[in-house]
Coordinates of C-alpha atoms in Angstrom, one line a residue:
M1 CA -4.1 -19.5 23.5
L2 CA -2.8 -15.8 22.2
P3 CA -4.3 -15.0 19.0
Q4 CA -1.5 -13.7 16.5
V5 CA -4.1 -11.7 14.3
F6 CA -6.1 -9.0 15.8
K7 CA -8.6 -7.7 13.4
F8 CA -10.7 -5.1 15.5
F9 CA -10.5 -3.6 19.0
L10 CA -12.9 -1.4 20.7
S11 CA -10.9 1.3 22.7
S12 CA -13.6 1.9 25.2
G13 CA -11.1 3.0 28.2
S14 CA -10.2 -0.5 29.5
D15 CA -6.9 -1.6 29.8
V16 CA -5.7 -4.8 28.3
Y17 CA -2.7 -6.6 30.2
E18 CA -3.4 -10.4 30.1
C19 CA -1.1 -12.3 28.3
D20 CA -4.4 -14.5 27.2
C21 CA -5.8 -11.7 24.9
R22 CA -9.0 -12.1 23.1
V23 CA -10.3 -10.3 20.1
F24 CA -13.0 -7.7 20.5
P25 CA -15.0 -7.4 17.6
S26 CA -16.9 -3.8 16.8
D27 CA -18.1 -2.2 13.4
P28 CA -15.3 0.4 13.0
F29 CA -17.7 2.2 10.6
S30 CA -20.7 2.6 13.1
P31 CA -21.9 6.2 13.5
G32 CA -22.8 5.6 16.8
P33 CA -21.7 8.2 19.7
N34 CA -20.6 5.4 22.0
V35 CA -17.9 4.0 19.6
S36 CA -14.7 5.4 20.4
L37 CA -12.0 3.8 18.2
T38 CA -8.7 5.4 19.3
E39 CA -4.9 4.7 19.7
Q40 CA -5.3 3.5 23.5
G41 CA -6.6 0.0 22.8
L42 CA -3.6 -0.8 20.4
V43 CA -0.9 0.6 22.8
A44 CA -2.7 -1.2 25.8
I45 CA -1.9 -4.4 23.8
S46 CA 1.6 -3.6 22.9
V47 CA 2.2 -3.5 26.5
G48 CA 0.3 -6.5 27.7
C49 CA 0.4 -8.9 24.7
L50 CA 4.2 -10.0 24.8
K51 CA 3.6 -12.2 21.7
V52 CA 1.5 -10.6 19.6
Q53 CA 3.3 -10.1 16.0
S54 CA 0.4 -9.3 13.7
V55 CA -2.2 -6.5 13.9
L56 CA -5.0 -5.3 11.7
Y57 CA -6.2 -2.4 13.7
F58 CA -9.1 0.1 12.9
C59 CA -9.4 3.6 14.7
R60 CA -10.5 6.9 14.4
Q61 CA -7.4 8.7 15.7
M62 CA -3.9 7.9 16.2
T63 CA -0.5 9.9 17.6
N64 CA 3.2 9.9 16.7
D65 CA 3.8 8.9 20.3
A66 CA 1.7 6.0 20.4
L67 CA 3.1 4.5 17.3
V68 CA 6.5 5.1 18.7
T69 CA 5.4 3.2 22.0
I70 CA 3.9 0.3 20.1
A71 CA 7.3 0.1 18.2
R72 CA 9.5 0.1 21.0
N73 CA 7.1 -2.4 23.1
R74 CA 6.8 -4.8 20.3
P75 CA 9.9 -5.0 18.1
N76 CA 8.9 -8.6 17.2
M77 CA 6.0 -7.5 15.0
I78 CA 5.9 -9.0 11.5
R79 CA 2.7 -7.6 10.1
F80 CA 1.3 -4.2 11.2
R81 CA -1.8 -2.8 9.2
L82 CA -3.4 0.3 10.5
C83 CA -6.3 1.8 9.0
I84 CA -7.6 5.1 10.3
I85 CA -11.1 5.9 9.3
E86 CA -10.9 9.5 7.8
P87 CA -8.2 9.6 5.1
Q88 CA -5.1 11.9 5.9
T89 CA -6.0 12.2 9.2
P90 CA -3.0 13.8 11.3
D91 CA -1.7 13.1 14.7
Y92 CA -4.7 14.5 16.4
S93 CA -2.4 15.8 19.4
T94 CA 0.1 17.8 17.3
L95 CA -1.9 18.1 14.0
E96 CA 1.4 16.8 12.5
P97 CA 2.0 14.1 10.0
L98 CA 2.2 10.5 11.2
D99 CA 5.6 10.2 9.5
A100 CA 7.8 9.9 12.8
G101 CA 5.3 7.2 14.0
F102 CA 5.4 4.9 11.1
G103 CA 9.1 5.8 11.0
A104 CA 9.6 4.0 14.1
I105 CA 7.6 0.9 13.3
V106 CA 10.0 0.2 10.4
Q107 CA 13.2 1.2 12.3
H108 CA 12.4 -0.8 15.7
C109 CA 10.4 -3.7 13.9
K110 CA 13.6 -5.4 11.9
E111 CA 11.5 -8.4 10.8
L112 CA 8.4 -6.8 9.4
R113 CA 7.1 -8.3 6.4
Q114 CA 3.9 -6.4 5.9
L115 CA 3.0 -2.8 6.4
S116 CA -0.1 -1.0 5.5
L117 CA -0.2 2.8 6.3
S118 CA -2.8 5.4 6.6
G119 CA -3.3 8.7 8.2
L120 CA -1.6 12.1 7.2
L121 CA 1.8 11.0 5.7
T122 CA 4.4 13.0 3.4
D123 CA 7.5 11.5 1.4
C124 CA 9.4 11.5 4.5
V125 CA 7.6 8.1 5.7
F126 CA 8.6 6.7 2.6
E127 CA 12.5 7.5 3.0
Y128 CA 12.2 6.0 6.5
I129 CA 10.8 2.8 4.9
G130 CA 13.5 2.8 2.2
V131 CA 15.9 3.1 4.8
H132 CA 14.9 0.4 7.6
A133 CA 12.3 -1.9 6.0
K134 CA 14.8 -4.1 4.3
K135 CA 12.6 -7.3 4.7
L136 CA 9.5 -5.8 3.8
E137 CA 7.4 -7.9 1.4
M138 CA 4.1 -6.2 1.2
L139 CA 3.0 -2.7 1.3
S140 CA -0.5 -1.0 1.1
L141 CA -1.1 2.6 1.3
A142 CA -3.6 5.2 0.5
F143 CA -3.8 9.2 0.2
A144 CA -0.3 9.3 1.0
G145 CA 2.7 11.1 -0.2
D146 CA 3.7 14.5 -1.8
S147 CA 5.6 13.6 -5.0
D148 CA 7.3 10.7 -7.2
L149 CA 10.0 11.1 -4.6
G150 CA 7.7 8.8 -2.2
L151 CA 7.6 6.0 -4.7
H152 CA 11.3 6.1 -5.5
Y153 CA 12.4 5.9 -1.9
V154 CA 10.2 2.5 -1.8
L155 CA 11.0 0.9 -5.3
S156 CA 14.8 1.9 -4.9
A157 CA 15.7 0.8 -1.5
C158 CA 13.3 -2.0 -0.5
E159 CA 15.1 -5.0 -1.4
S160 CA 12.7 -7.7 -0.4
L161 CA 9.3 -5.9 -1.6
R162 CA 7.1 -8.2 -3.5
K163 CA 3.6 -6.7 -3.7
L164 CA 2.8 -3.0 -3.5
E165 CA -0.8 -1.7 -3.7
I166 CA -1.1 1.9 -4.1
R167 CA -4.4 3.9 -4.0
D168 CA -5.2 7.7 -4.6
C169 CA -1.3 8.9 -4.3
P170 CA 0.5 11.7 -6.4
F171 CA 2.8 8.8 -7.8
G172 CA 3.4 8.6 -11.7
D173 CA 5.5 8.3 -14.6
E174 CA 8.9 9.3 -13.4
A175 CA 9.5 7.0 -10.5
L176 CA 7.8 3.7 -12.1
L177 CA 10.0 4.2 -15.2
A178 CA 13.2 4.9 -13.2
N179 CA 12.9 1.9 -11.2
A180 CA 11.3 -0.5 -13.7
A181 CA 13.9 -3.0 -13.1
K182 CA 12.5 -3.3 -9.6
L183 CA 9.4 -4.3 -10.9
E184 CA 10.8 -7.4 -12.4
T185 CA 11.4 -8.9 -8.9
T186 CA 8.1 -8.1 -7.5
R187 CA 4.9 -10.2 -7.8
S188 CA 2.3 -7.5 -8.4
L189 CA 1.9 -3.8 -8.5
W190 CA -1.5 -2.3 -8.2
M191 CA -1.9 1.6 -8.7
S192 CA -5.4 3.1 -8.7
N193 CA -6.1 6.9 -9.2
C194 CA -2.5 7.7 -9.4
S195 CA -0.6 9.8 -11.6
V196 CA 0.5 7.2 -14.4
S197 CA 0.1 8.1 -17.8
F198 CA -0.8 5.7 -20.6
E199 CA 2.5 6.6 -22.4
A200 CA 4.4 5.1 -19.3
C201 CA 2.2 2.4 -19.2
K202 CA 3.3 1.2 -22.7
L203 CA 6.9 2.1 -21.9
L204 CA 6.8 -0.4 -18.8
A205 CA 5.2 -3.0 -21.2
Q206 CA 8.5 -2.4 -23.4
K207 CA 10.8 -2.7 -20.7
L208 CA 9.1 -5.7 -18.8
P209 CA 8.1 -7.9 -21.3
E210 CA 8.0 -10.9 -19.1
L211 CA 5.3 -9.4 -17.0
N212 CA 1.6 -8.6 -17.5
V213 CA 0.8 -5.0 -18.0
E214 CA -3.0 -4.2 -17.7
V215 CA -4.8 -0.8 -17.7
I216 CA -8.2 -0.8 -16.3
D217 CA -10.3 1.9 -17.2
E218 CA -13.9 2.1 -17.5
R219 CA -13.8 5.2 -19.7
G220 CA -13.3 3.4 -22.4
H221 CA -10.4 2.6 -24.8
P222 CA -7.1 4.2 -23.8
D223 CA -6.5 5.2 -27.3
T224 CA -9.5 7.6 -27.1
R225 CA -7.6 10.3 -24.8
P226 CA -4.1 11.7 -25.2
E227 CA -1.2 9.2 -23.9
S228 CA -0.3 11.8 -21.3
C229 CA -3.7 11.4 -19.4
P230 CA -3.5 9.1 -16.3
V231 CA -5.2 5.8 -16.4
E232 CA -7.8 4.8 -13.7
K233 CA -5.8 1.6 -13.0
L234 CA -2.5 -0.2 -13.5
Y235 CA -2.0 -3.8 -12.6
I236 CA 1.6 -5.2 -13.2
Y237 CA 2.0 -8.8 -12.0
R238 CA 3.8 -11.9 -13.0
T239 CA 2.2 -15.3 -13.4
V240 CA 3.6 -18.9 -14.6
S241 CA 0.7 -19.2 -17.3
G242 CA 1.3 -16.0 -19.0
R243 CA -1.2 -13.3 -19.8
R244 CA -4.9 -14.1 -19.4
F245 CA -7.1 -14.4 -22.4
Y246 CA -10.5 -13.5 -21.0
T247 CA -10.9 -10.1 -19.4
P248 CA -13.9 -7.5 -18.8
G249 CA -14.4 -5.1 -21.4
F250 CA -12.8 -2.4 -19.6
V251 CA -9.5 -4.2 -18.9
W252 CA -6.9 -3.5 -21.7
I253 CA -3.8 -5.8 -21.8
I254 CA -0.6 -4.1 -23.2
V255 CA 1.6 -6.5 -25.1
E256 CA 4.4 -5.8 -27.2
D257 CA 3.6 -6.9 -30.4
T258 CA 5.2 -6.1 -34.0
S259 CA 1.9 -6.9 -36.0
S260 CA -0.4 -4.2 -37.1
T261 CA -3.9 -4.7 -35.5
P262 CA -7.2 -2.8 -35.2
C263 CA -6.3 -2.1 -31.7
S264 CA -2.5 -1.7 -32.2
N265 CA -0.6 1.7 -31.1
G266 CA 3.0 1.9 -32.4
N267 CA 4.5 -1.4 -31.4
F268 CA 2.0 -2.3 -29.0
S269 CA -1.3 -4.3 -29.0
L270 CA -4.0 -3.7 -26.7
A271 CA -6.1 -6.4 -26.4
S272 CA -9.4 -6.7 -24.7
A273 CA -12.1 -9.2 -24.5

């Protein structure tokens, strides 16, 4: 039976054209010289595996042409997760960003629900996502984008978005605060090593009292630094049971509170277990 989820493929030069495809496990991080993880394996699968809908693919190189081919061959894709081992790797044949390739994925795969991005990407790819990925529910990205505009494209236009994971991107206060209302309909937002200030986190807690807003920062209490300093991690999420009461010492729960406590800052109380 055709596997629906492909976790690893070793692109060793062999073509895959059978309808009954198998998963070929490999260590994508192996330093061995014989490991050749390229775009060719995924292209071959898109040609021969007509029913594949979900892909998690690790590789060392990718091209826009390959992504366009995959998108056209498999428009029935609902989950597409690509991990290029080295961050910010461009199209190796042109040295261009992979914006056009991922743009083709969201344009042709109308039923796409989950997308993970990697490689060299600019704000343009997020404009493509905002325009075309109307059914997208989960988006994961790292080392992508140029400015807040990229995040704005996603939050302002992806109507079905429920879960957003962002790491090491230049996104910050402006896009988050301008699109705070969108966060009310999401299940969770995780931002790590971005440009979100502690001040913006407090404003979000004020705007979104029904959501849990947490700052995760191992450098100590956020009040020990200027409010304009970026926090290490921001986690905003919705739960039926409300805020959690037990957290590690580096997790700061930002809650709206008119009372004055030793940990309060203005109208906000920062609780840490």
